[in-house]
Amino acid sequence: MALPVHSATPQASNSPLDPAAETAAPEFNETTGFFRHLHTPRVAFGQDFTLKQVVFVLFFVFCLTPWASPPIALALGLLLAQTIGNPFTTQTKQATAKLLQFSVIGLGFGMNAHAAVQAGKEGILFTVVSIFGTLLLGLVVGRWLGLGKHVVHLISCGTAICGGSAIAAIGPVLRAKDEEMSVALGTVFVLNAVALFAFPPIGHALAMTQNQFGLWCAIAIHDTSSVVGAAAAYGNQALEVATTVKLARALWIIPISIGTAMIFKQKGVKVKIPYFIFGFIAAMLVNTFIPAAKPLGPVMVNLAKIGLTVTLFFIGAGLSAKVVRSVGIKPYVLGILLWVVISTGSLYVILHTV
């Protein structure tokens, strides 16, 4: 989930769902060979365009069709980022956060409040233990790696709570530098991409139930976009559980932000509240208690799933090789260690208790 609350470097995103680094075309010579044709301006119907833009638009249109899924959309975005680059960087950065928020609210129209309360109760203990366990482990490992305390705290919060949204909300509280935000966001988004592809096959291999898989996604995957994408690929019940538990987890942004301001002795900072979560709750209540709104549910859910698919395409288009390389090895080591511990630990507990 995402709140556009912090801007990183001049090339960075205004959206926490973007890895906060320039997403232009990869490093190749655009003046020769095939790539010259992709970047050569052309005119049609009085408008300038390039073949690079045409390719992006075709991929985007495909993501609106029933044949596209969240993993396929992310893969298309990654393919674009590693080859010709994203020709609409500014536009996709601006659209990503809002599109994800709309998609999450739309999913609420397909959920039952009673089932959501039950899922929330089941996940609250996992949430509390995993959040504080991850923050403590991140502090220890970060010191061992010799990373700066701001980068350590941002990556730990992103892993523990909800990825880019947590980083974007807590960064201003820390008064983190632009490069610290960029490193944390880049680390989290690369691991998000891996999780979206890896989790569903693991769940099927372990014969996890819908409830188990949804709970595991909500705890062990960073960003709401990847949580919902992975759960949707597994099944509707998994999607309902994962979305509910993840959004409840995201509300921990508020107390963790307050705690961060106190621990790091930052005065006069403003805590960002993810208000769109309340939109999700309102949509769920409407779907549960207002019978006349029932026909609206399937339409809104379908639009929300399309929105999520497009969101992941935009995110993938932002993960260029330059973004990946700019992070450096130590932040990845911290992020991977935290992710492996929370993923395997929560998986073991869920398989034996849920």
CSV table of C-alpha atoms in Angstrom, one decimal:
chain,number,residue,atom,x,y,z
A,1,MET,CA,0.0,0.0,0.0
A,2,ALA,CA,1.2,3.4,-0.6
A,3,LEU,CA,1.1,7.0,0.6
A,4,PRO,CA,2.8,9.6,-1.5
A,5,VAL,CA,4.4,11.3,1.4
A,6,HIS,CA,8.1,11.6,0.6
A,7,SER,CA,10.1,12.4,-2.5
A,8,ALA,CA,13.6,10.9,-2.8
A,9,THR,CA,16.3,12.1,-5.2
A,10,PRO,CA,15.5,14.4,-8.1
A,11,GLN,CA,15.1,11.2,-10.2
A,12,ALA,CA,13.1,9.5,-7.5
A,13,SER,CA,9.5,8.7,-7.2
A,14,ASN,CA,6.8,10.7,-5.4
A,15,SER,CA,5.2,7.3,-4.7
A,16,PRO,CA,6.5,4.8,-2.3
A,17,LEU,CA,5.5,2.1,-4.6
A,18,ASP,CA,8.3,3.1,-7.0
A,19,PRO,CA,11.8,2.1,-6.0
A,20,ALA,CA,12.8,5.7,-5.8
A,21,ALA,CA,15.3,5.7,-8.6
A,22,GLU,CA,15.3,6.8,-12.2
A,23,THR,CA,13.5,4.3,-14.4
A,24,ALA,CA,14.6,5.5,-17.8
A,25,ALA,CA,16.0,3.1,-20.4
A,26,PRO,CA,18.9,0.9,-19.3
A,27,GLU,CA,22.4,1.7,-20.2
A,28,PHE,CA,22.8,1.1,-23.9
A,29,ASN,CA,23.6,3.2,-26.9
A,30,GLU,CA,20.4,4.6,-28.2
A,31,THR,CA,21.9,6.1,-31.3
A,32,THR,CA,22.8,2.9,-33.1
A,33,GLY,CA,21.0,-0.3,-34.3
A,34,PHE,CA,17.7,-1.5,-33.1
A,35,PHE,CA,17.4,0.9,-30.2
A,36,ARG,CA,17.8,3.9,-32.5
A,37,HIS,CA,14.5,3.0,-34.2
A,38,LEU,CA,12.8,2.6,-30.8
A,39,HIS,CA,13.8,6.1,-29.8
A,40,THR,CA,13.4,7.9,-33.1
A,41,PRO,CA,10.4,10.4,-33.0
A,42,ARG,CA,7.7,9.8,-35.5
A,43,VAL,CA,4.5,11.7,-36.3
A,44,ALA,CA,1.0,10.3,-36.7
A,45,PHE,CA,-2.3,12.2,-36.5
A,46,GLY,CA,-0.3,15.3,-35.6
A,47,GLN,CA,1.2,13.7,-32.5
A,48,ASP,CA,4.9,12.9,-31.9
A,49,PHE,CA,5.6,9.3,-30.6
A,50,THR,CA,8.3,6.7,-30.5
A,51,LEU,CA,8.1,2.9,-31.0
A,52,LYS,CA,9.3,2.7,-27.4
A,53,GLN,CA,6.1,4.4,-26.3
A,54,VAL,CA,4.0,2.2,-28.6
A,55,VAL,CA,5.5,-1.0,-26.9
A,56,PHE,CA,4.7,0.4,-23.5
A,57,VAL,CA,1.1,1.2,-24.5
A,58,LEU,CA,0.6,-2.3,-26.0
A,59,PHE,CA,1.8,-3.9,-22.8
A,60,PHE,CA,-0.4,-1.6,-20.8
A,61,VAL,CA,-3.5,-2.5,-22.8
A,62,PHE,CA,-2.7,-6.2,-22.5
A,63,CYS,CA,-2.7,-5.7,-18.7
A,64,LEU,CA,-6.3,-4.5,-19.0
A,65,THR,CA,-7.4,-7.8,-20.5
A,66,PRO,CA,-8.6,-11.0,-18.8
A,67,TRP,CA,-5.5,-12.8,-20.1
A,68,ALA,CA,-3.2,-10.8,-17.8
A,69,SER,CA,-2.6,-11.7,-14.2
A,70,PRO,CA,-0.5,-9.9,-11.5
A,71,PRO,CA,2.6,-12.1,-12.0
A,72,ILE,CA,2.4,-11.7,-15.8
A,73,ALA,CA,2.0,-7.9,-15.5
A,74,LEU,CA,5.0,-7.7,-13.1
A,75,ALA,CA,7.0,-9.8,-15.5
A,76,LEU,CA,6.1,-7.6,-18.5
A,77,GLY,CA,7.1,-4.5,-16.5
A,78,LEU,CA,10.4,-6.1,-15.5
A,79,LEU,CA,11.0,-7.0,-19.1
A,80,LEU,CA,10.4,-3.5,-20.2
A,81,ALA,CA,12.6,-2.0,-17.5
A,82,GLN,CA,15.6,-4.3,-18.4
A,83,THR,CA,15.4,-3.7,-22.1
A,84,ILE,CA,14.0,-0.5,-23.6
A,85,GLY,CA,13.0,1.3,-20.3
A,86,ASN,CA,9.9,3.0,-19.2
A,87,PRO,CA,9.1,6.0,-21.5
A,88,PHE,CA,6.4,7.3,-19.1
A,89,THR,CA,8.3,7.3,-15.8
A,90,THR,CA,6.7,10.5,-14.4
A,91,GLN,CA,3.1,9.4,-15.2
A,92,THR,CA,3.5,5.9,-13.8
A,93,LYS,CA,5.1,7.2,-10.6
A,94,GLN,CA,2.1,9.5,-10.1
A,95,ALA,CA,-0.5,6.9,-10.9
A,96,THR,CA,0.9,3.9,-8.9
A,97,ALA,CA,0.0,4.9,-5.4
A,98,LYS,CA,-3.5,6.2,-6.2
A,99,LEU,CA,-4.2,3.1,-8.4
A,100,LEU,CA,-3.3,0.8,-5.6
A,101,GLN,CA,-5.4,2.6,-3.1
A,102,PHE,CA,-8.4,2.4,-5.4
A,103,SER,CA,-7.8,-1.3,-6.0
A,104,VAL,CA,-7.6,-2.1,-2.3
A,105,ILE,CA,-10.9,-0.2,-1.6
A,106,GLY,CA,-12.5,-2.0,-4.5
A,107,LEU,CA,-11.6,-5.4,-3.1
A,108,GLY,CA,-13.5,-4.5,0.0
A,109,PHE,CA,-16.8,-4.7,-2.0
A,110,GLY,CA,-16.1,-8.5,-2.4
A,111,MET,CA,-15.5,-9.2,1.3
A,112,ASN,CA,-17.7,-10.2,4.2
A,113,ALA,CA,-17.2,-8.2,7.5
A,114,HIS,CA,-17.8,-11.2,9.7
A,115,ALA,CA,-15.2,-13.3,7.9
A,116,ALA,CA,-12.8,-10.4,7.9
A,117,VAL,CA,-13.1,-10.0,11.7
A,118,GLN,CA,-12.3,-13.7,12.2
A,119,ALA,CA,-9.3,-13.5,9.9
A,120,GLY,CA,-8.1,-10.4,11.8
A,121,LYS,CA,-8.4,-12.1,15.1
A,122,GLU,CA,-6.4,-15.1,13.8
A,123,GLY,CA,-3.6,-12.9,12.4
A,124,ILE,CA,-3.2,-10.4,15.3
A,125,LEU,CA,-0.8,-12.5,17.3
A,126,PHE,CA,1.3,-13.3,14.2
A,127,THR,CA,1.3,-9.6,13.4
A,128,VAL,CA,2.5,-8.4,16.8
A,129,VAL,CA,5.2,-11.0,17.2
A,130,SER,CA,6.5,-10.7,13.7
A,131,ILE,CA,6.6,-6.9,13.7
A,132,PHE,CA,8.6,-6.5,16.9
A,133,GLY,CA,10.7,-9.6,16.2
A,134,THR,CA,11.7,-8.2,12.8
A,135,LEU,CA,12.5,-4.8,14.1
A,136,LEU,CA,14.8,-6.2,16.8
A,137,LEU,CA,16.5,-8.7,14.4
A,138,GLY,CA,17.0,-5.8,11.9
A,139,LEU,CA,18.8,-3.7,14.6
A,140,VAL,CA,21.2,-6.6,15.4
A,141,VAL,CA,21.9,-7.6,11.9
A,142,GLY,CA,22.2,-4.0,10.7
A,143,ARG,CA,24.8,-3.2,13.3
A,144,TRP,CA,26.7,-6.3,12.4
A,145,LEU,CA,26.8,-5.3,8.7
A,146,GLY,CA,27.8,-1.8,9.6
A,147,LEU,CA,24.9,-0.1,7.9
A,148,GLY,CA,23.6,3.4,9.0
A,149,LYS,CA,20.9,3.3,11.6
A,150,HIS,CA,18.4,5.1,9.4
A,151,VAL,CA,18.8,2.6,6.5
A,152,VAL,CA,18.5,-0.3,9.0
A,153,HIS,CA,15.3,1.1,10.6
A,154,LEU,CA,13.7,1.8,7.2
A,155,ILE,CA,14.4,-1.6,5.8
A,156,SER,CA,13.3,-3.3,9.0
A,157,CYS,CA,10.0,-1.3,9.1
A,158,GLY,CA,9.4,-2.0,5.4
A,159,THR,CA,9.9,-5.8,6.1
A,160,ALA,CA,7.9,-5.8,9.3
A,161,ILE,CA,4.9,-3.7,8.3
A,162,CYS,CA,4.0,-3.0,4.7
A,163,GLY,CA,7.0,-2.3,2.5
A,164,GLY,CA,7.1,0.9,0.6
A,165,SER,CA,4.2,2.5,2.5
A,166,ALA,CA,5.9,2.0,5.9
A,167,ILE,CA,9.2,3.4,4.4
A,168,ALA,CA,7.4,6.4,2.9
A,169,ALA,CA,5.6,7.1,6.2
A,170,ILE,CA,8.6,6.6,8.5
A,171,GLY,CA,11.2,8.2,6.4
A,172,PRO,CA,10.0,11.8,7.0
A,173,VAL,CA,9.7,11.0,10.8
A,174,LEU,CA,13.3,10.0,10.8
A,175,ARG,CA,14.2,13.0,8.5
A,176,ALA,CA,16.0,10.4,6.4
A,177,LYS,CA,18.2,11.5,3.6
A,178,ASP,CA,17.2,11.0,0.0
A,179,GLU,CA,19.8,8.3,-0.6
A,180,GLU,CA,18.7,6.4,2.5
A,181,MET,CA,15.1,6.3,1.3
A,182,SER,CA,16.2,5.2,-2.2
A,183,VAL,CA,18.3,2.3,-0.7
A,184,ALA,CA,15.5,1.1,1.5
A,185,LEU,CA,12.8,1.3,-1.2
A,186,GLY,CA,15.0,-0.4,-3.8
A,187,THR,CA,15.7,-3.3,-1.5
A,188,VAL,CA,12.1,-3.9,-0.6
A,189,PHE,CA,10.8,-3.7,-4.1
A,190,VAL,CA,13.3,-6.2,-5.5
A,191,LEU,CA,12.3,-8.7,-2.8
A,192,ASN,CA,8.6,-8.0,-3.5
A,193,ALA,CA,9.1,-9.0,-7.1
A,194,VAL,CA,10.7,-12.3,-6.0
A,195,ALA,CA,8.0,-13.0,-3.5
A,196,LEU,CA,5.2,-12.6,-6.0
A,197,PHE,CA,6.6,-15.3,-8.2
A,198,ALA,CA,7.9,-17.6,-5.5
A,199,PHE,CA,5.1,-17.9,-3.0
A,200,PRO,CA,2.2,-19.5,-5.0
A,201,PRO,CA,4.4,-22.5,-6.2
A,202,ILE,CA,5.7,-23.0,-2.6
A,203,GLY,CA,2.1,-22.9,-1.2
A,204,HIS,CA,1.0,-25.5,-3.7
A,205,ALA,CA,4.0,-27.7,-3.1
A,206,LEU,CA,3.3,-27.7,0.6
A,207,ALA,CA,-0.5,-28.2,0.0
A,208,MET,CA,-1.3,-25.1,2.1
A,209,THR,CA,-5.0,-24.3,2.6
A,210,GLN,CA,-6.4,-21.1,1.3
A,211,ASN,CA,-6.5,-19.7,4.9
A,212,GLN,CA,-2.9,-20.7,5.6
A,213,PHE,CA,-1.6,-19.2,2.4
A,214,GLY,CA,-3.5,-16.0,2.8
A,215,LEU,CA,-2.1,-15.6,6.3
A,216,TRP,CA,1.4,-16.4,5.2
A,217,CYS,CA,1.3,-13.8,2.4
A,218,ALA,CA,0.1,-11.1,4.7
A,219,ILE,CA,2.9,-11.7,7.2
A,220,ALA,CA,5.8,-12.6,4.9
A,221,ILE,CA,5.4,-10.4,1.8
A,222,HIS,CA,6.3,-6.7,2.1
A,223,ASP,CA,3.9,-4.6,0.0
A,224,THR,CA,0.2,-4.9,-0.3
A,225,SER,CA,0.4,-5.0,-4.1
A,226,SER,CA,2.5,-8.2,-4.0
A,227,VAL,CA,0.5,-9.7,-1.1
A,228,VAL,CA,-2.8,-9.3,-3.0
A,229,GLY,CA,-1.2,-10.4,-6.3
A,230,ALA,CA,0.2,-13.6,-4.8
A,231,ALA,CA,-3.0,-14.4,-2.8
A,232,ALA,CA,-5.2,-13.8,-5.8
A,233,ALA,CA,-3.2,-16.3,-7.8
A,234,TYR,CA,-3.9,-18.9,-5.1
A,235,GLY,CA,-7.6,-18.4,-4.6
A,236,ASN,CA,-10.5,-16.1,-3.5
A,237,GLN,CA,-10.4,-17.2,0.2
A,238,ALA,CA,-6.7,-16.7,0.3
A,239,LEU,CA,-7.2,-13.2,-1.2
A,240,GLU,CA,-9.8,-12.3,1.5
A,241,VAL,CA,-7.6,-13.4,4.4
A,242,ALA,CA,-4.4,-11.9,3.0
A,243,THR,CA,-6.0,-8.5,2.3
A,244,THR,CA,-7.7,-8.2,5.7
A,245,VAL,CA,-4.7,-9.2,7.7
A,246,LYS,CA,-2.3,-7.1,5.7
A,247,LEU,CA,-4.4,-3.9,6.0
A,248,ALA,CA,-4.7,-4.5,9.8
A,249,ARG,CA,-1.0,-4.9,9.8
A,250,ALA,CA,-0.5,-1.6,7.9
A,251,LEU,CA,-2.3,0.3,10.7
A,252,TRP,CA,0.9,-0.4,12.8
A,253,ILE,CA,2.5,2.4,10.7
A,254,ILE,CA,0.9,4.8,13.2
A,255,PRO,CA,2.3,3.5,16.5
A,256,ILE,CA,5.6,2.6,14.9
A,257,SER,CA,6.0,6.1,13.5
A,258,ILE,CA,5.3,7.6,16.9
A,259,GLY,CA,7.7,5.2,18.5
A,260,THR,CA,10.3,6.1,15.9
A,261,ALA,CA,10.0,9.8,16.6
A,262,MET,CA,10.5,9.2,20.3
A,263,ILE,CA,13.4,6.8,20.0
A,264,PHE,CA,15.3,8.9,17.4
A,265,LYS,CA,14.3,12.1,19.3
A,266,GLN,CA,12.8,13.8,16.4
A,267,LYS,CA,10.5,16.7,17.3
A,268,GLY,CA,7.9,18.5,15.2
A,269,VAL,CA,7.4,15.6,12.7
A,270,LYS,CA,4.0,14.7,11.3
A,271,VAL,CA,2.8,11.1,11.4
A,272,LYS,CA,1.1,9.9,8.1
A,273,ILE,CA,-2.1,8.0,8.5
A,274,PRO,CA,-3.1,5.5,5.7
A,275,TYR,CA,-6.7,6.8,5.5
A,276,PHE,CA,-7.6,4.7,2.5
A,277,ILE,CA,-7.7,1.6,4.8
A,278,PHE,CA,-10.9,3.1,6.2
A,279,GLY,CA,-12.3,3.2,2.7
A,280,PHE,CA,-11.6,-0.5,2.4
A,281,ILE,CA,-13.5,-1.1,5.7
A,282,ALA,CA,-16.4,1.0,4.5
A,283,ALA,CA,-16.7,-0.9,1.3
A,284,MET,CA,-16.6,-4.2,3.2
A,285,LEU,CA,-19.4,-3.0,5.5
A,286,VAL,CA,-21.5,-1.8,2.6
A,287,ASN,CA,-21.1,-5.2,0.9
A,288,THR,CA,-22.0,-7.1,4.1
A,289,PHE,CA,-24.9,-5.0,5.5
A,290,ILE,CA,-26.6,-3.3,2.5
A,291,PRO,CA,-28.3,-5.8,0.3
A,292,ALA,CA,-29.1,-3.3,-2.4
A,293,ALA,CA,-25.3,-2.8,-3.0
A,294,LYS,CA,-24.7,-6.5,-3.7
A,295,PRO,CA,-24.8,-6.2,-7.5
A,296,LEU,CA,-22.1,-3.5,-7.3
A,297,GLY,CA,-19.7,-5.9,-5.6
A,298,PRO,CA,-18.6,-8.1,-8.6
A,299,VAL,CA,-18.1,-5.0,-10.8
A,300,MET,CA,-16.0,-3.2,-8.2
A,301,VAL,CA,-13.9,-6.3,-7.4
A,302,ASN,CA,-13.2,-6.9,-11.1
A,303,LEU,CA,-12.1,-3.3,-11.6
A,304,ALA,CA,-10.0,-3.6,-8.5
A,305,LYS,CA,-8.2,-6.7,-9.8
A,306,ILE,CA,-7.5,-4.9,-13.1
A,307,GLY,CA,-6.2,-1.9,-11.2
A,308,LEU,CA,-3.9,-4.2,-9.2
A,309,THR,CA,-2.6,-5.9,-12.4
A,310,VAL,CA,-1.8,-2.5,-13.9
A,311,THR,CA,-0.2,-1.3,-10.6
A,312,LEU,CA,2.2,-4.3,-10.7
A,313,PHE,CA,3.0,-3.6,-14.3
A,314,PHE,CA,4.0,0.0,-13.4
A,315,ILE,CA,6.1,-1.2,-10.4
A,316,GLY,CA,7.9,-3.7,-12.6
A,317,ALA,CA,8.6,-1.0,-15.2
A,318,GLY,CA,10.4,0.9,-12.4
A,319,LEU,CA,12.8,-1.9,-11.5
A,320,SER,CA,15.6,-1.3,-14.0
A,321,ALA,CA,19.0,-2.8,-13.7
A,322,LYS,CA,20.3,0.6,-12.6
A,323,VAL,CA,17.9,0.6,-9.7
A,324,VAL,CA,19.0,-2.9,-8.6
A,325,ARG,CA,22.7,-2.0,-8.8
A,326,SER,CA,22.4,1.3,-7.0
A,327,VAL,CA,21.4,-0.3,-3.7
A,328,GLY,CA,24.7,-2.1,-3.0
A,329,ILE,CA,25.1,-5.5,-1.5
A,330,LYS,CA,24.8,-4.9,2.3
A,331,PRO,CA,21.2,-3.6,2.3
A,332,TYR,CA,20.2,-6.6,0.2
A,333,VAL,CA,21.9,-8.9,2.7
A,334,LEU,CA,19.9,-7.2,5.5
A,335,GLY,CA,16.7,-7.3,3.6
A,336,ILE,CA,17.1,-11.0,2.5
A,337,LEU,CA,18.1,-12.2,6.0
A,338,LEU,CA,15.1,-10.5,7.5
A,339,TRP,CA,12.8,-11.8,4.8
A,340,VAL,CA,14.1,-15.4,5.1
A,341,VAL,CA,13.6,-15.4,8.8
A,342,ILE,CA,10.1,-13.9,8.8
A,343,SER,CA,9.1,-16.1,5.8
A,344,THR,CA,10.4,-19.4,7.2
A,345,GLY,CA,9.4,-18.7,10.8
A,346,SER,CA,5.9,-17.7,10.0
A,347,LEU,CA,5.5,-20.6,7.5
A,348,TYR,CA,6.5,-23.1,10.2
A,349,VAL,CA,4.1,-21.7,12.8
A,350,ILE,CA,1.2,-21.5,10.3
A,351,LEU,CA,1.6,-25.0,9.1
A,352,HIS,CA,1.7,-26.4,12.6
A,353,THR,CA,-1.0,-24.2,14.2
A,354,VAL,CA,-3.5,-23.0,11.6
